[in-house]
Amino acid sequence: MANLRVRLTFPPERVTEPVVYNIGHQYNVVTNIRRANVTADEGWIILELIGDTDELERVVDHLKNIRVQVEPVEGDVVQ
């Protein structure tokens, strides 16, 4: 099992969609929200993903395809 932490930044049209929920149901990964800030117009989430490397790559590709910005995060993000 691999572990990946990413910062997801959502475009306005995706803020109200259950993106994290959908990832957990469409792919064989565990999702864990570490931090988040979401308003009616914008949002970002620090998300930990746990699963096989190939499945994590599929998730990242999916997110990019729906125009969610994906950036790697290092270190512990819970303070």
PDB file of C-alpha atoms in Angstrom, residues 12-47:
ATOM      1  CA  PRO A  12     -15.806  27.260  -8.653  1.00  0.00           C
ATOM      2  CA  GLU A  13     -17.923  24.754 -10.597  1.00  0.00           C
ATOM      3  CA  ARG A  14     -16.571  21.820  -8.523  1.00  0.00           C
ATOM      4  CA  VAL A  15     -16.842  23.331  -5.017  1.00  0.00           C
ATOM      5  CA  THR A  16     -20.347  21.973  -4.390  1.00  0.00           C
ATOM      6  CA  GLU A  17     -19.679  18.508  -5.836  1.00  0.00           C
ATOM      7  CA  PRO A  18     -18.842  15.523  -3.576  1.00  0.00           C
ATOM      8  CA  VAL A  19     -15.432  14.986  -5.187  1.00  0.00           C
ATOM      9  CA  VAL A  20     -13.780  13.248  -2.215  1.00  0.00           C
ATOM     10  CA  TYR A  21     -16.806  11.021  -1.652  1.00  0.00           C
ATOM     11  CA  ASN A  22     -16.823  10.027  -5.318  1.00  0.00           C
ATOM     12  CA  ILE A  23     -13.109   9.161  -5.253  1.00  0.00           C
ATOM     13  CA  GLY A  24     -13.649   6.832  -2.314  1.00  0.00           C
ATOM     14  CA  HIS A  25     -16.454   5.032  -4.139  1.00  0.00           C
ATOM     15  CA  GLN A  26     -15.082   4.975  -7.694  1.00  0.00           C
ATOM     16  CA  TYR A  27     -11.546   3.888  -6.828  1.00  0.00           C
ATOM     17  CA  ASN A  28     -10.058   1.368  -4.424  1.00  0.00           C
ATOM     18  CA  VAL A  29      -8.492   3.965  -2.133  1.00  0.00           C
ATOM     19  CA  VAL A  30      -8.995   5.257   1.384  1.00  0.00           C
ATOM     20  CA  THR A  31      -9.460   9.027   1.650  1.00  0.00           C
ATOM     21  CA  ASN A  32      -8.585  11.054   4.748  1.00  0.00           C
ATOM     22  CA  ILE A  33      -9.146  14.819   4.852  1.00  0.00           C
ATOM     23  CA  ARG A  34      -6.264  16.350   6.822  1.00  0.00           C
ATOM     24  CA  ARG A  35      -7.184  20.044   6.422  1.00  0.00           C
ATOM     25  CA  ALA A  36      -9.681  21.997   4.383  1.00  0.00           C
ATOM     26  CA  ASN A  37     -11.066  25.426   3.654  1.00  0.00           C
ATOM     27  CA  VAL A  38     -14.160  25.543   1.504  1.00  0.00           C
ATOM     28  CA  THR A  39     -16.468  28.474   0.808  1.00  0.00           C
ATOM     29  CA  ALA A  40     -19.323  28.923  -1.632  1.00  0.00           C
ATOM     30  CA  ASP A  41     -16.910  30.150  -4.334  1.00  0.00           C
ATOM     31  CA  GLU A  42     -13.627  28.339  -3.778  1.00  0.00           C
ATOM     32  CA  GLY A  43     -12.003  25.593  -1.828  1.00  0.00           C
ATOM     33  CA  TRP A  44      -8.931  23.552  -1.083  1.00  0.00           C
ATOM     34  CA  ILE A  45      -8.389  20.288   0.737  1.00  0.00           C
ATOM     35  CA  ILE A  46      -5.264  18.537   1.983  1.00  0.00           C
ATOM     36  CA  LEU A  47      -6.150  14.934   1.256  1.00  0.00           C
TER      37      LEU A  47
END
